[in-house]
Amino acid sequence: MRVFRFLSALGAMTLMLASAISQEKSEPDPDRMQAILVGVLNRVNHQNDQWFEIGDYPRCIQSLRMLHEIYPTDYDVASSLGWLLESTDQDAEALAVYVRFRLENPADPEAPFPEANYYFMKRAYALVPPLLEPVIHMALKPHPNTFRRLAHAYERLGLLADSKRVWEQLIKLTPEDEAAKANLQRVLRKIKGELDPPKR
């Protein structure tokens, strides 16, 4: 019953939007259209939260699939959809979502992270650097987690000089990052032979 009410409300709002557009002889008022769209999306997101809270992941996934088609550049939508797919053992589709998001957003320094993180968590460390190394050199820097994942991947691969370089780059960007400093010190000790080689 709740789903019927939700779909009815969504359908009604869609009809209102279509009606508003058709009744305008000239271009519709952008502010009005934006307000209607925001209202629809708020309702969809609220319903997604309710479905998630009661564990109705299939409906959440269906809704996020729809949102991903509407907003292919939205990081939160793509990453949430992929995470839910992974959580429900639909890894192939999750990876397809991550790959598509990266390919459709080549100028976004955050775009490769979900795919790279997927590989990292699967211990496919060699697949991480080709995705993340290019974006740390972009003018618009990615989130620090990109540097962290890349540095850890290099360390797991035994490429300690590269791991050191990436940690140093991150520390230049975020000098207050004590965890990054500790990680750099660990890598330096491995380079000096003071610690065991990294486990792959």
PDB file of C-alpha atoms in Angstrom:
ATOM      1  CA  MET A   1       0.000   0.000   0.000  1.00  0.00           C
ATOM      2  CA  ARG A   2       2.846   2.358   0.874  1.00  0.00           C
ATOM      3  CA  VAL A   3       4.483   1.690  -2.492  1.00  0.00           C
ATOM      4  CA  PHE A   4       1.192   2.425  -4.282  1.00  0.00           C
ATOM      5  CA  ARG A   5       0.838   5.736  -2.440  1.00  0.00           C
ATOM      6  CA  PHE A   6       4.448   6.631  -3.240  1.00  0.00           C
ATOM      7  CA  LEU A   7       4.075   5.811  -6.922  1.00  0.00           C
ATOM      8  CA  SER A   8       0.761   7.648  -7.055  1.00  0.00           C
ATOM      9  CA  ALA A   9       2.326  10.737  -5.499  1.00  0.00           C
ATOM     10  CA  LEU A  10       5.311  10.531  -7.841  1.00  0.00           C
ATOM     11  CA  GLY A  11       2.988  10.123 -10.813  1.00  0.00           C
ATOM     12  CA  ALA A  12       0.874  13.060  -9.720  1.00  0.00           C
ATOM     13  CA  MET A  13       3.921  15.288  -9.369  1.00  0.00           C
ATOM     14  CA  THR A  14       5.143  14.190 -12.799  1.00  0.00           C
ATOM     15  CA  LEU A  15       1.753  15.045 -14.308  1.00  0.00           C
ATOM     16  CA  MET A  16       1.848  18.434 -12.584  1.00  0.00           C
ATOM     17  CA  LEU A  17       5.268  19.070 -14.087  1.00  0.00           C
ATOM     18  CA  ALA A  18       4.124  18.007 -17.561  1.00  0.00           C
ATOM     19  CA  SER A  19       0.959  20.082 -17.247  1.00  0.00           C
ATOM     20  CA  ALA A  20       2.903  23.129 -16.126  1.00  0.00           C
ATOM     21  CA  ILE A  21       5.178  22.815 -19.133  1.00  0.00           C
ATOM     22  CA  SER A  22       2.337  22.280 -21.626  1.00  0.00           C
ATOM     23  CA  GLN A  23       0.336  25.247 -20.326  1.00  0.00           C
ATOM     24  CA  GLU A  24       3.191  27.641 -20.879  1.00  0.00           C
ATOM     25  CA  LYS A  25       3.136  29.312 -24.295  1.00  0.00           C
ATOM     26  CA  SER A  26       6.711  30.421 -23.862  1.00  0.00           C
ATOM     27  CA  GLU A  27       9.575  28.758 -22.032  1.00  0.00           C
ATOM     28  CA  PRO A  28       8.547  27.584 -18.532  1.00  0.00           C
ATOM     29  CA  ASP A  29       9.853  29.531 -15.575  1.00  0.00           C
ATOM     30  CA  PRO A  30      13.155  27.842 -14.627  1.00  0.00           C
ATOM     31  CA  ASP A  31      12.747  28.607 -10.927  1.00  0.00           C
ATOM     32  CA  ARG A  32       9.289  27.052 -10.886  1.00  0.00           C
ATOM     33  CA  MET A  33      10.480  23.944 -12.714  1.00  0.00           C
ATOM     34  CA  GLN A  34      13.440  23.630 -10.361  1.00  0.00           C
ATOM     35  CA  ALA A  35      11.167  23.918  -7.322  1.00  0.00           C
ATOM     36  CA  ILE A  36       8.911  21.151  -8.650  1.00  0.00           C
ATOM     37  CA  LEU A  37      11.895  18.938  -9.430  1.00  0.00           C
ATOM     38  CA  VAL A  38      13.383  19.476  -5.978  1.00  0.00           C
ATOM     39  CA  GLY A  39      10.052  18.516  -4.428  1.00  0.00           C
ATOM     40  CA  VAL A  40       9.908  15.300  -6.444  1.00  0.00           C
ATOM     41  CA  LEU A  41      13.500  14.366  -5.592  1.00  0.00           C
ATOM     42  CA  ASN A  42      13.013  15.107  -1.906  1.00  0.00           C
ATOM     43  CA  ARG A  43      10.037  12.760  -1.881  1.00  0.00           C
ATOM     44  CA  VAL A  44      11.994  10.047  -3.692  1.00  0.00           C
ATOM     45  CA  ASN A  45      14.945  10.376  -1.302  1.00  0.00           C
ATOM     46  CA  HIS A  46      12.647  10.303   1.724  1.00  0.00           C
ATOM     47  CA  GLN A  47      11.024   7.124   0.455  1.00  0.00           C
ATOM     48  CA  ASN A  48      14.439   5.587  -0.223  1.00  0.00           C
ATOM     49  CA  ASP A  49      15.430   6.295   3.385  1.00  0.00           C
ATOM     50  CA  GLN A  50      12.279   4.585   4.638  1.00  0.00           C
ATOM     51  CA  TRP A  51      12.864   1.539   2.451  1.00  0.00           C
ATOM     52  CA  PHE A  52      16.480   1.344   3.599  1.00  0.00           C
ATOM     53  CA  GLU A  53      15.513   1.539   7.268  1.00  0.00           C
ATOM     54  CA  ILE A  54      13.134  -1.418   6.959  1.00  0.00           C
ATOM     55  CA  GLY A  55      15.618  -3.391   4.862  1.00  0.00           C
ATOM     56  CA  ASP A  56      13.694  -3.219   1.603  1.00  0.00           C
ATOM     57  CA  TYR A  57      16.863  -3.034  -0.469  1.00  0.00           C
ATOM     58  CA  PRO A  58      15.345  -4.190  -3.788  1.00  0.00           C
ATOM     59  CA  ARG A  59      13.081  -1.125  -3.887  1.00  0.00           C
ATOM     60  CA  CYS A  60      15.980   1.136  -2.867  1.00  0.00           C
ATOM     61  CA  ILE A  61      18.038  -0.307  -5.693  1.00  0.00           C
ATOM     62  CA  GLN A  62      15.266   0.164  -8.233  1.00  0.00           C
ATOM     63  CA  SER A  63      14.819   3.781  -7.180  1.00  0.00           C
ATOM     64  CA  LEU A  64      18.561   4.451  -7.299  1.00  0.00           C
ATOM     65  CA  ARG A  65      18.752   2.893 -10.757  1.00  0.00           C
ATOM     66  CA  MET A  66      16.159   5.416 -11.892  1.00  0.00           C
ATOM     67  CA  LEU A  67      18.012   8.309 -10.244  1.00  0.00           C
ATOM     68  CA  HIS A  68      21.285   7.163 -11.793  1.00  0.00           C
ATOM     69  CA  GLU A  69      19.723   7.356 -15.249  1.00  0.00           C
ATOM     70  CA  ILE A  70      18.435  10.870 -14.511  1.00  0.00           C
ATOM     71  CA  TYR A  71      21.643  12.080 -12.830  1.00  0.00           C
ATOM     72  CA  PRO A  72      24.600  10.162 -14.319  1.00  0.00           C
ATOM     73  CA  THR A  73      27.049  12.732 -12.905  1.00  0.00           C
ATOM     74  CA  ASP A  74      25.866  12.412  -9.283  1.00  0.00           C
ATOM     75  CA  TYR A  75      28.601  10.728  -7.229  1.00  0.00           C
ATOM     76  CA  ASP A  76      26.356   9.988  -4.252  1.00  0.00           C
ATOM     77  CA  VAL A  77      23.726   8.287  -6.404  1.00  0.00           C
ATOM     78  CA  ALA A  78      26.270   6.132  -8.250  1.00  0.00           C
ATOM     79  CA  SER A  79      28.228   5.183  -5.128  1.00  0.00           C
ATOM     80  CA  SER A  80      25.068   4.448  -3.110  1.00  0.00           C
ATOM     81  CA  LEU A  81      23.675   2.289  -5.901  1.00  0.00           C
ATOM     82  CA  GLY A  82      26.944   0.402  -6.261  1.00  0.00           C
ATOM     83  CA  TRP A  83      27.272  -0.104  -2.502  1.00  0.00           C
ATOM     84  CA  LEU A  84      23.753  -1.502  -2.212  1.00  0.00           C
ATOM     85  CA  LEU A  85      24.351  -3.811  -5.158  1.00  0.00           C
ATOM     86  CA  GLU A  86      27.542  -5.080  -3.532  1.00  0.00           C
ATOM     87  CA  SER A  87      25.704  -5.520  -0.228  1.00  0.00           C
ATOM     88  CA  THR A  88      23.166  -7.745  -1.959  1.00  0.00           C
ATOM     89  CA  ASP A  89      25.805  -9.834  -3.776  1.00  0.00           C
ATOM     90  CA  GLN A  90      25.226  -8.225  -7.164  1.00  0.00           C
ATOM     91  CA  ASP A  91      28.890  -7.467  -7.751  1.00  0.00           C
ATOM     92  CA  ALA A  92      28.798  -7.590 -11.537  1.00  0.00           C
ATOM     93  CA  GLU A  93      26.168  -4.863 -11.735  1.00  0.00           C
ATOM     94  CA  ALA A  94      27.900  -2.851  -9.008  1.00  0.00           C
ATOM     95  CA  LEU A  95      31.143  -2.877 -10.970  1.00  0.00           C
ATOM     96  CA  ALA A  96      29.259  -1.935 -14.144  1.00  0.00           C
ATOM     97  CA  VAL A  97      27.807   1.084 -12.309  1.00  0.00           C
ATOM     98  CA  TYR A  98      31.278   2.168 -11.161  1.00  0.00           C
ATOM     99  CA  VAL A  99      32.835   1.724 -14.608  1.00  0.00           C
ATOM    100  CA  ARG A 100      30.021   3.615 -16.304  1.00  0.00           C
ATOM    101  CA  PHE A 101      30.280   6.460 -13.789  1.00  0.00           C
ATOM    102  CA  ARG A 102      34.015   6.786 -14.448  1.00  0.00           C
ATOM    103  CA  LEU A 103      33.663   6.682 -18.219  1.00  0.00           C
ATOM    104  CA  GLU A 104      30.797   9.182 -18.317  1.00  0.00           C
ATOM    105  CA  ASN A 105      32.569  11.686 -16.042  1.00  0.00           C
ATOM    106  CA  PRO A 106      36.180  11.890 -17.277  1.00  0.00           C
ATOM    107  CA  ALA A 107      36.690  15.442 -15.981  1.00  0.00           C
ATOM    108  CA  ASP A 108      35.595  14.564 -12.432  1.00  0.00           C
ATOM    109  CA  PRO A 109      38.611  13.675 -10.255  1.00  0.00           C
ATOM    110  CA  GLU A 110      36.316  11.664  -7.966  1.00  0.00           C
ATOM    111  CA  ALA A 111      34.880   9.495 -10.747  1.00  0.00           C
ATOM    112  CA  PRO A 112      37.452   6.650 -10.691  1.00  0.00           C
ATOM    113  CA  PHE A 113      37.378   6.177  -6.915  1.00  0.00           C
ATOM    114  CA  PRO A 114      34.358   3.845  -6.546  1.00  0.00           C
ATOM    115  CA  GLU A 115      35.759   1.463  -9.158  1.00  0.00           C
ATOM    116  CA  ALA A 116      39.284   1.640  -7.732  1.00  0.00           C
ATOM    117  CA  ASN A 117      37.991   1.088  -4.209  1.00  0.00           C
ATOM    118  CA  TYR A 118      36.057  -1.951  -5.428  1.00  0.00           C
ATOM    119  CA  TYR A 119      39.268  -3.468  -6.821  1.00  0.00           C
ATOM    120  CA  PHE A 120      41.202  -2.590  -3.671  1.00  0.00           C
ATOM    121  CA  MET A 121      38.659  -4.333  -1.446  1.00  0.00           C
ATOM    122  CA  LYS A 122      38.899  -7.388  -3.725  1.00  0.00           C
ATOM    123  CA  ARG A 123      42.707  -7.250  -3.343  1.00  0.00           C
ATOM    124  CA  ALA A 124      43.148  -6.601  -7.048  1.00  0.00           C
ATOM    125  CA  TYR A 125      45.741  -3.971  -6.171  1.00  0.00           C
ATOM    126  CA  ALA A 126      47.357  -3.820  -9.618  1.00  0.00           C
ATOM    127  CA  LEU A 127      44.122  -2.420 -11.072  1.00  0.00           C
ATOM    128  CA  VAL A 128      44.099   0.564  -8.704  1.00  0.00           C
ATOM    129  CA  PRO A 129      47.064   2.733  -9.867  1.00  0.00           C
ATOM    130  CA  PRO A 130      45.974   3.043 -13.529  1.00  0.00           C
ATOM    131  CA  LEU A 131      42.697   4.518 -12.296  1.00  0.00           C
ATOM    132  CA  LEU A 132      43.880   6.774  -9.485  1.00  0.00           C
ATOM    133  CA  GLU A 133      47.369   7.898 -10.522  1.00  0.00           C
ATOM    134  CA  PRO A 134      46.102  10.200 -13.324  1.00  0.00           C
ATOM    135  CA  VAL A 135      43.571  12.019 -11.146  1.00  0.00           C
ATOM    136  CA  ILE A 136      46.012  12.998  -8.406  1.00  0.00           C
ATOM    137  CA  HIS A 137      47.785  15.098 -11.057  1.00  0.00           C
ATOM    138  CA  MET A 138      44.648  16.949 -12.143  1.00  0.00           C
ATOM    139  CA  ALA A 139      44.373  20.663 -11.386  1.00  0.00           C
ATOM    140  CA  LEU A 140      41.277  19.996  -9.289  1.00  0.00           C
ATOM    141  CA  LYS A 141      42.514  17.537  -6.688  1.00  0.00           C
ATOM    142  CA  PRO A 142      40.389  14.560  -5.648  1.00  0.00           C
ATOM    143  CA  HIS A 143      39.346  13.740  -2.096  1.00  0.00           C
ATOM    144  CA  PRO A 144      42.248  12.706   0.182  1.00  0.00           C
ATOM    145  CA  ASN A 145      40.865   9.156   0.206  1.00  0.00           C
ATOM    146  CA  THR A 146      42.019   8.830  -3.397  1.00  0.00           C
ATOM    147  CA  PHE A 147      45.615   9.466  -2.316  1.00  0.00           C
ATOM    148  CA  ARG A 148      45.228   7.073   0.619  1.00  0.00           C
ATOM    149  CA  ARG A 149      43.864   4.227  -1.503  1.00  0.00           C
ATOM    150  CA  LEU A 150      46.557   4.745  -4.131  1.00  0.00           C
ATOM    151  CA  ALA A 151      49.399   4.849  -1.593  1.00  0.00           C
ATOM    152  CA  HIS A 152      48.135   1.708   0.141  1.00  0.00           C
ATOM    153  CA  ALA A 153      47.768  -0.073  -3.211  1.00  0.00           C
ATOM    154  CA  TYR A 154      51.359   0.757  -4.134  1.00  0.00           C
ATOM    155  CA  GLU A 155      52.505  -0.503  -0.738  1.00  0.00           C
ATOM    156  CA  ARG A 156      50.593  -3.783  -1.164  1.00  0.00           C
ATOM    157  CA  LEU A 157      52.248  -4.175  -4.573  1.00  0.00           C
ATOM    158  CA  GLY A 158      55.681  -3.615  -3.061  1.00  0.00           C
ATOM    159  CA  LEU A 159      56.126  -0.349  -4.971  1.00  0.00           C
ATOM    160  CA  LEU A 160      57.358   1.489  -1.910  1.00  0.00           C
ATOM    161  CA  ALA A 161      58.912   4.474  -3.692  1.00  0.00           C
ATOM    162  CA  ASP A 162      55.570   5.199  -5.345  1.00  0.00           C
ATOM    163  CA  SER A 163      53.739   4.758  -2.053  1.00  0.00           C
ATOM    164  CA  LYS A 164      56.161   7.205  -0.424  1.00  0.00           C
ATOM    165  CA  ARG A 165      55.641   9.725  -3.234  1.00  0.00           C
ATOM    166  CA  VAL A 166      51.852   9.628  -2.926  1.00  0.00           C
ATOM    167  CA  TRP A 167      51.904   9.955   0.867  1.00  0.00           C
ATOM    168  CA  GLU A 168      54.196  12.969   0.503  1.00  0.00           C
ATOM    169  CA  GLN A 169      51.819  14.528  -2.023  1.00  0.00           C
ATOM    170  CA  LEU A 170      48.902  14.051   0.352  1.00  0.00           C
ATOM    171  CA  ILE A 171      50.799  15.571   3.264  1.00  0.00           C
ATOM    172  CA  LYS A 172      51.561  18.650   1.158  1.00  0.00           C
ATOM    173  CA  LEU A 173      47.832  19.044   0.533  1.00  0.00           C
ATOM    174  CA  THR A 174      46.753  18.220   4.093  1.00  0.00           C
ATOM    175  CA  PRO A 175      49.660  19.018   6.436  1.00  0.00           C
ATOM    176  CA  GLU A 176      47.529  18.252   9.499  1.00  0.00           C
ATOM    177  CA  ASP A 177      46.897  14.637   8.445  1.00  0.00           C
ATOM    178  CA  GLU A 178      48.679  12.748  11.221  1.00  0.00           C
ATOM    179  CA  ALA A 179      47.566   9.353   9.901  1.00  0.00           C
ATOM    180  CA  ALA A 180      49.208  10.110   6.551  1.00  0.00           C
ATOM    181  CA  LYS A 181      52.423  11.054   8.342  1.00  0.00           C
ATOM    182  CA  ALA A 182      52.364   7.790  10.296  1.00  0.00           C
ATOM    183  CA  ASN A 183      51.797   5.822   7.109  1.00  0.00           C
ATOM    184  CA  LEU A 184      54.667   7.616   5.410  1.00  0.00           C
ATOM    185  CA  GLN A 185      56.977   6.763   8.312  1.00  0.00           C
ATOM    186  CA  ARG A 186      55.986   3.104   8.073  1.00  0.00           C
ATOM    187  CA  VAL A 187      56.758   3.059   4.336  1.00  0.00           C
ATOM    188  CA  LEU A 188      60.108   4.761   4.944  1.00  0.00           C
ATOM    189  CA  ARG A 189      60.993   2.078   7.498  1.00  0.00           C
ATOM    190  CA  LYS A 190      60.132  -0.604   4.948  1.00  0.00           C
ATOM    191  CA  ILE A 191      62.323   1.100   2.366  1.00  0.00           C
ATOM    192  CA  LYS A 192      65.181   1.051   4.881  1.00  0.00           C
ATOM    193  CA  GLY A 193      64.543  -2.630   5.588  1.00  0.00           C
ATOM    194  CA  GLU A 194      63.498  -2.017   9.172  1.00  0.00           C
ATOM    195  CA  LEU A 195      60.117  -3.712   8.666  1.00  0.00           C
ATOM    196  CA  ASP A 196      59.029  -6.882   6.919  1.00  0.00           C
ATOM    197  CA  PRO A 197      58.145  -6.606   3.225  1.00  0.00           C
ATOM    198  CA  PRO A 198      54.503  -5.824   2.504  1.00  0.00           C
ATOM    199  CA  LYS A 199      52.055  -8.707   2.344  1.00  0.00           C
ATOM    200  CA  ARG A 200      50.250  -8.910  -0.993  1.00  0.00           C
TER     201      ARG A 200
END
